[in-house]
Short mmCIF file of C-alpha atoms in Angstrom, two decimals:
data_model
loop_
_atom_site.label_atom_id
_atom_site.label_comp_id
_atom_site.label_asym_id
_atom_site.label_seq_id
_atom_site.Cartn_x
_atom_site.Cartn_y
_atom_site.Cartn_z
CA UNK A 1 -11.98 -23.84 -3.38
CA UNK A 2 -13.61 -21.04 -1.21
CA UNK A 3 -13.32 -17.81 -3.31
CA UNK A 4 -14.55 -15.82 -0.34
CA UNK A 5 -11.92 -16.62 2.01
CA UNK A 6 -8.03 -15.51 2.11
CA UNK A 7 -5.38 -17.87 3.31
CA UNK A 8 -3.97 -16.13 6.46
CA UNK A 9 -0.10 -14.86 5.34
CA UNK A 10 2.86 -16.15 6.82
CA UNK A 11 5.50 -14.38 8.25
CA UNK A 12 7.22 -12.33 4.89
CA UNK A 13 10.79 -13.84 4.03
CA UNK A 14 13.95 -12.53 6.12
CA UNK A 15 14.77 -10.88 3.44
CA UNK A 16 11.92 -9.11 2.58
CA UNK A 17 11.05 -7.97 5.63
CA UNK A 18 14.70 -6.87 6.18
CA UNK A 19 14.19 -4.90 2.95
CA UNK A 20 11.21 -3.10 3.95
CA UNK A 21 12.51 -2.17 7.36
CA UNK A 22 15.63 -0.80 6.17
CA UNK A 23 13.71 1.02 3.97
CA UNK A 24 10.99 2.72 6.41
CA UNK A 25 14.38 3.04 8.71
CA UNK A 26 15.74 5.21 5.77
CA UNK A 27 12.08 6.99 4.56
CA UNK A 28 11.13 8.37 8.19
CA UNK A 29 14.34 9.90 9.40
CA UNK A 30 14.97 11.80 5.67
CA UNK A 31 11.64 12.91 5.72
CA UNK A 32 12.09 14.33 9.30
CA UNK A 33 15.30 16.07 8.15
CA UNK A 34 14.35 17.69 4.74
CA UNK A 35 10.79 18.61 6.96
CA UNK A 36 13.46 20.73 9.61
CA UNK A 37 15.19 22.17 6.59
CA UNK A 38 12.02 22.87 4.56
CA UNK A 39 10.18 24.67 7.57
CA UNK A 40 13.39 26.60 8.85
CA UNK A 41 14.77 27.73 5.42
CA UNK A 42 11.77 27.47 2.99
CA UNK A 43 8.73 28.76 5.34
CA UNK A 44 10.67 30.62 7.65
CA UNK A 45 12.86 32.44 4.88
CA UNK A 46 13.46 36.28 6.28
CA UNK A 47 12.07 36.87 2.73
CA UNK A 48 8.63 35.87 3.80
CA UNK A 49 8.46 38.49 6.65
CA UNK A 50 7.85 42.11 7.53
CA UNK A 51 11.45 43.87 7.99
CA UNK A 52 12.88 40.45 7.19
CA UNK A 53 12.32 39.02 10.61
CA UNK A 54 10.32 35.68 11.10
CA UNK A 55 9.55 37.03 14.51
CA UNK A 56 7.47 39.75 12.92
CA UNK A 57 3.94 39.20 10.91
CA UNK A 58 4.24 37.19 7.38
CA UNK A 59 4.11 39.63 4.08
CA UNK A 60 0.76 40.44 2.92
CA UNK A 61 -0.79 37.47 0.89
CA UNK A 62 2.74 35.54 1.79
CA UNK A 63 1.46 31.67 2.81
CA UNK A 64 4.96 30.28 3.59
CA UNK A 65 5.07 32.96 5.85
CA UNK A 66 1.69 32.17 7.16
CA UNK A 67 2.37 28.61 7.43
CA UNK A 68 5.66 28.79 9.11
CA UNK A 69 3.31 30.93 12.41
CA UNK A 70 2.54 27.01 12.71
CA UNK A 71 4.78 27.03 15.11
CA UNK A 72 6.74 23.83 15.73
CA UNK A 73 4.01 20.97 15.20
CA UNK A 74 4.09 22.05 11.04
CA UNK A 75 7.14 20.45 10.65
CA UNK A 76 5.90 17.00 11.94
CA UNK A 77 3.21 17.01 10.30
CA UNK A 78 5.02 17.78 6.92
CA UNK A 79 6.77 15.03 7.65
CA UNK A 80 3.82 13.00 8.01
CA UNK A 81 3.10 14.97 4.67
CA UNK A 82 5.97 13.54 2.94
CA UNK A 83 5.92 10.06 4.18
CA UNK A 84 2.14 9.92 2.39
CA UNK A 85 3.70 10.71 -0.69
CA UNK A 86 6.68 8.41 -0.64
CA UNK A 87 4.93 4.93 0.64
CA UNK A 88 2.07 6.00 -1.64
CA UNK A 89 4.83 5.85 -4.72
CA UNK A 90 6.40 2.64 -3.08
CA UNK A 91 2.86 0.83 -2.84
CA UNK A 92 1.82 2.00 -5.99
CA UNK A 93 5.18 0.66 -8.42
CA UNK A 94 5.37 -2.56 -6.28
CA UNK A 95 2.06 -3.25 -6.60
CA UNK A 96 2.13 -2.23 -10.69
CA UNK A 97 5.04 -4.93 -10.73
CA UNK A 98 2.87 -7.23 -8.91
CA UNK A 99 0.23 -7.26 -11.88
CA UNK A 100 2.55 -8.08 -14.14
CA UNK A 101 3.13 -6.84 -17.79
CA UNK A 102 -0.34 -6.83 -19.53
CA UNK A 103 -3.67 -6.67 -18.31
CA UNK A 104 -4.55 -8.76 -15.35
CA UNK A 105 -8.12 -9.75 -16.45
CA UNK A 106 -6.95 -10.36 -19.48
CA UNK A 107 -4.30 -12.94 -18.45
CA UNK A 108 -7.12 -14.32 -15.85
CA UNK A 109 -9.02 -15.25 -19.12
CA UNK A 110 -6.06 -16.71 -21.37
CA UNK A 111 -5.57 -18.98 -18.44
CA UNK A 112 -8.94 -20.29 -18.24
CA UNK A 113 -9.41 -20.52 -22.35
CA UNK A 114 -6.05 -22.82 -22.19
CA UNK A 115 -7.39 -24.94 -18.86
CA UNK A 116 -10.91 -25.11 -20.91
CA UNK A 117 -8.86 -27.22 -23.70
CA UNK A 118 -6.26 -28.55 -21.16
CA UNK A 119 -3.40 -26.96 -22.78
CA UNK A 120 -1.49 -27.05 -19.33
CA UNK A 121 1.65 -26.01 -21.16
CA UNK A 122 0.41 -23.21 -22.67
CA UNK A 123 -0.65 -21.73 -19.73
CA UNK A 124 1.81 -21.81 -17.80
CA UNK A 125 3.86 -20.53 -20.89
CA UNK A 126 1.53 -17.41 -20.09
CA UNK A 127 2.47 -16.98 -16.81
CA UNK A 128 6.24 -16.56 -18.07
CA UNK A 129 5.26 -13.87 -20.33
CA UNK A 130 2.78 -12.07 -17.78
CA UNK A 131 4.82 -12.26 -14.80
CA UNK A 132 3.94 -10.33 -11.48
CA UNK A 133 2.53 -12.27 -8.55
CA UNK A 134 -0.67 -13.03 -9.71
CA UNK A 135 1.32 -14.88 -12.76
CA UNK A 136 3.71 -16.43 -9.99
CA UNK A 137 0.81 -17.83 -7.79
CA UNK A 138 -0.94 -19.85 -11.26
CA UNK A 139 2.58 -21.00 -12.24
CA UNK A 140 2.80 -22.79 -9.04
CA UNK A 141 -0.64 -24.18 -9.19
CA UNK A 142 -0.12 -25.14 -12.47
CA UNK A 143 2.96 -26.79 -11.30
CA UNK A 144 0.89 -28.58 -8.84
CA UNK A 145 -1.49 -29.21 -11.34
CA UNK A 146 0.92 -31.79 -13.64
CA UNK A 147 2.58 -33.24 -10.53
CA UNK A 148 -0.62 -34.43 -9.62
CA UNK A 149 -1.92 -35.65 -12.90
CA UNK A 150 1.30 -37.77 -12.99
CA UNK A 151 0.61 -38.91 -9.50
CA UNK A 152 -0.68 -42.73 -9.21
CA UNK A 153 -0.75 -43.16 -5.76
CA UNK A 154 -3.30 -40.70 -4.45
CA UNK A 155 -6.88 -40.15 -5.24
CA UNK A 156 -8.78 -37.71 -7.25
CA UNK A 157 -9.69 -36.05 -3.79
CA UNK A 158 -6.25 -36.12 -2.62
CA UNK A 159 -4.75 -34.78 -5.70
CA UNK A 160 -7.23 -31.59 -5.59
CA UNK A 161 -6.62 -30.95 -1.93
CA UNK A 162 -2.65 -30.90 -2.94
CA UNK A 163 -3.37 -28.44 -5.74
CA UNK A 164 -5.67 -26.15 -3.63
CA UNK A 165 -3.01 -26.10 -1.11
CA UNK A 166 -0.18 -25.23 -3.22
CA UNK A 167 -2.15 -22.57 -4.71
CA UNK A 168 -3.45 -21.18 -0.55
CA UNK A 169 0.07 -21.24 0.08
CA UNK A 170 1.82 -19.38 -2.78
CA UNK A 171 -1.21 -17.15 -2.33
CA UNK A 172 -0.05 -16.16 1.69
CA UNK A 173 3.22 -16.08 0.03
CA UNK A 174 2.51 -13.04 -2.01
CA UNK A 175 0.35 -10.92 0.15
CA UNK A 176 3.04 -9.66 2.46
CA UNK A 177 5.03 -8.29 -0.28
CA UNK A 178 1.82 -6.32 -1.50
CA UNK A 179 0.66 -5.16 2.01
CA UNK A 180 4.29 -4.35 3.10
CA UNK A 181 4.30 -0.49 4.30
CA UNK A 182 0.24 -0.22 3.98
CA UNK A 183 0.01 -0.13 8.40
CA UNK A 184 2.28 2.92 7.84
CA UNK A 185 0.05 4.62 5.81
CA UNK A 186 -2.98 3.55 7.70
CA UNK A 187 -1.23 4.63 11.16
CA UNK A 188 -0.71 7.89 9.71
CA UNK A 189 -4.17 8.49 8.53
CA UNK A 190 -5.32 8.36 12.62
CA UNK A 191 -2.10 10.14 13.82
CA UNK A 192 -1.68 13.09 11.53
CA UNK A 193 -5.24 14.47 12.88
CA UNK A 194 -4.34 14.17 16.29
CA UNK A 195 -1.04 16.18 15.99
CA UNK A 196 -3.15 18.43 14.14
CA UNK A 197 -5.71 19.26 16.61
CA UNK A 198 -2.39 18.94 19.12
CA UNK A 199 -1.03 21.75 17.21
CA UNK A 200 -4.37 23.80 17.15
CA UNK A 201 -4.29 23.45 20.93
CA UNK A 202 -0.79 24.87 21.14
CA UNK A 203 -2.12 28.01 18.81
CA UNK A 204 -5.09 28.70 20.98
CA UNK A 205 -3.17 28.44 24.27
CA UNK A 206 -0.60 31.23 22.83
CA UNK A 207 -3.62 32.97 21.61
CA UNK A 208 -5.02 33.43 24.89
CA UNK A 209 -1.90 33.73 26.51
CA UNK A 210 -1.32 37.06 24.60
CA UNK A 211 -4.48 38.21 25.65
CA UNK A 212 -4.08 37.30 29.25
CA UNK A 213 -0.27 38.75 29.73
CA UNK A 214 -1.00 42.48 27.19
CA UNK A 215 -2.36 45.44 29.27
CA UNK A 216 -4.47 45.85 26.52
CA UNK A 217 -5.86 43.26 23.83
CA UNK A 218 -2.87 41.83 22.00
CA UNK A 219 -4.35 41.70 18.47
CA UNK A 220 -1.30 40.47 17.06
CA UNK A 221 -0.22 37.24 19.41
CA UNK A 222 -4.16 37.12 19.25
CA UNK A 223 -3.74 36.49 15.20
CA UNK A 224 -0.80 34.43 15.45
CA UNK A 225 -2.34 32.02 17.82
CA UNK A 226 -5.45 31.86 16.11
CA UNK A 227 -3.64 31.18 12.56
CA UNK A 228 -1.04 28.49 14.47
CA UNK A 229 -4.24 26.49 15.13
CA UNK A 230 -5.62 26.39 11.80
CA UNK A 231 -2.42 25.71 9.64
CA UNK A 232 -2.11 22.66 11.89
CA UNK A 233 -5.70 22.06 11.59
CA UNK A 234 -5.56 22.24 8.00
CA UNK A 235 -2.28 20.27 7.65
CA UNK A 236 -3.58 17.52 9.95
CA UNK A 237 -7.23 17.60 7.81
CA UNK A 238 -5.06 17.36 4.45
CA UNK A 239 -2.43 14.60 5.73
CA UNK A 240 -5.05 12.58 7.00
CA UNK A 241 -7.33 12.83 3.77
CA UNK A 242 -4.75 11.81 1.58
CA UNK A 243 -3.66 8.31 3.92
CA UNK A 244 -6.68 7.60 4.34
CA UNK A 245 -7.24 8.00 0.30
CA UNK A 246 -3.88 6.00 -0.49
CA UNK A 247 -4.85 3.35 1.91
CA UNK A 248 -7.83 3.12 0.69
CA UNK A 249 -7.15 2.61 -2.94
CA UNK A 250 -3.96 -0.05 -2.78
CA UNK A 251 -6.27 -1.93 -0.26
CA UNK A 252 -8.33 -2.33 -3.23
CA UNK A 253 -6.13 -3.18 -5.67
CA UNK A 254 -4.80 -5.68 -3.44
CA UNK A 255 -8.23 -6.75 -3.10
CA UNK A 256 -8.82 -7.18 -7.02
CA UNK A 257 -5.41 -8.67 -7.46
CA UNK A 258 -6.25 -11.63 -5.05
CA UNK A 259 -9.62 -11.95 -6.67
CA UNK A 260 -7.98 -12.40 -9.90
CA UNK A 261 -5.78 -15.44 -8.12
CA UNK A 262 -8.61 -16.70 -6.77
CA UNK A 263 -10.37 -16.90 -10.10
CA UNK A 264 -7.38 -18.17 -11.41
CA UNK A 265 -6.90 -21.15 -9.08
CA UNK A 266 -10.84 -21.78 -9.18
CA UNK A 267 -10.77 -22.44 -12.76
CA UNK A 268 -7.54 -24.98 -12.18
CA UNK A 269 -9.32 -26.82 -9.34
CA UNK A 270 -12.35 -26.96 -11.68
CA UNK A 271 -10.53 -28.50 -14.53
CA UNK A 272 -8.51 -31.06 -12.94
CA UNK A 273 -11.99 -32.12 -11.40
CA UNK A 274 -13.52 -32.44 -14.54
CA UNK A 275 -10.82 -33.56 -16.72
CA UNK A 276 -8.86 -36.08 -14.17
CA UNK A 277 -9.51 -39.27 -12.43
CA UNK A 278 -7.98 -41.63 -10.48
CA UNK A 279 -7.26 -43.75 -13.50
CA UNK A 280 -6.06 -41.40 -16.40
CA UNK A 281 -2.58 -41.01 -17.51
CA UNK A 282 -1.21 -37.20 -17.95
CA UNK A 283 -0.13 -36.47 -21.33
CA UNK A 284 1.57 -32.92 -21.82
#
């Protein structure tokens, strides 16, 4: 079996894909909404502003203030914001679930001490108290793995190739579910720097536009437009940072979790190789 290559992943089930639409359909336009309400009502409380007018300057030291002189971009990109956070608490519980109740590496190694004696049963007895889809993936190529030894009319050859392939298969199986919602997070990452510097363009236009329409320097619209382009700066910077970070990290947990299968199923191949022939009965 080649450890170093992944099976390529089928379409996800109707179901599951259904499931993770609806619930990116759901995510995106909330976030959006409690964004709106957040900017208009949080940042651009009266509270936060000289005379109690969010067309004057923010308070003295006041940041919600500060940040709501954004201008319109900040909301977008608290959106963005908030979408980070939520996939990034999606990905990580699914993929938690995916590893199953106790330590993967230790349930890598139970496997492979019961294969070493060819306690089949017992095995696969872990799986059902592991669970996750690391445990689902062995099941099934344990499965495989007495079909096959009951199997008379194939060769040893034939038998391995069915075992591999059941294994490859329950493998491409699994990987949407994990990777579901990841090209979100990973769009995001590029995107929220671009509306960033989008919005930082937007505060440097007003900027100079204050200075071009005042009789005399505007240092006021000159502030505002110079602090609009670095809250969306620093928005878009801290947005982007923390995709790219959450991306980053499930990617390799993914990564470890389909090691672990491929361990897994190595050390099944292995022993039905060494332990099986064409001739031997399958006693379990």
């Amino acid at each position: 079996m080649n450890k170093n290559v992944r099976p390529a992943a089928p379409a996800a089930p109707k179901g599951e894909a259904k499931g993770g639409s609806a619930f990116a359909a759901i995510v995106i336009p909330l976030a959006l909404i409690v964004s709106i309400i957040i900017y208009k009502f949080v940042f651009g409380s009266p509270a936060n502003f000289q005379g109690g007018n969010p067309e004057n300057n923010p308070l003295p030291g006041n940041y919600l203030g500060i940040i709501y002189k954004g201008g319109v971009i900040v909301p977008i990109l608290l959106t963005l914001f908030l979408l980070v956070i939520t996939f990034s608490i999606e990905r990580f519980l699914t993929i938690s679930k995916a590893k199953g109740s106790k330590s993967i590496e230790a349930f890598v190694r139970n496997v492979r001490q019961k294969l070493n004696v060819n306690d089949i049963t017992g095995a696969i007895a872990a799986c059902d108290q592991q669970k996750g889809s690391v445990a689902s993936v062995v099941k099934a190529g344990l499965g495989k793995y007495q079909e096959m030894a009951r199997e008379r009319s194939l060769d040893k050859d034939s038998k391995i190739a069915a075992i591999q392939k059941e294994i490859e298969e329950s493998t491409a199986l699994e990987l949407p579910m994990l990777e579901k919602n990841l090209v979100i997070l990973s769009t995001i990452a590029s995107v929220a720097t671009l509306i960033g510097l989008l919005g930082t363009v937007f505060g440097m236009i007003n900027a100079f536009s204050a200075l071009a329409n005042a009789g005399a320097p505007d240092a006021v619209g000159l502030a505002n437009g110079i602090s609009e382009a670095l809250i969306n700066t620093a928005l878009g910077i801290l947005t982007s940072a923390l995709a790219i970070i959450a991306y980053n990290f499930f990617t390799s947990k993914i990564d470890e979790l389909t090691y672990s299968i491929d361990e897994a199923g190595f050390s099944i191949i292995q022993t039905f190789a060494s332990q099986h022939g064409e001739k031997e009965t399958y006693t379990a």
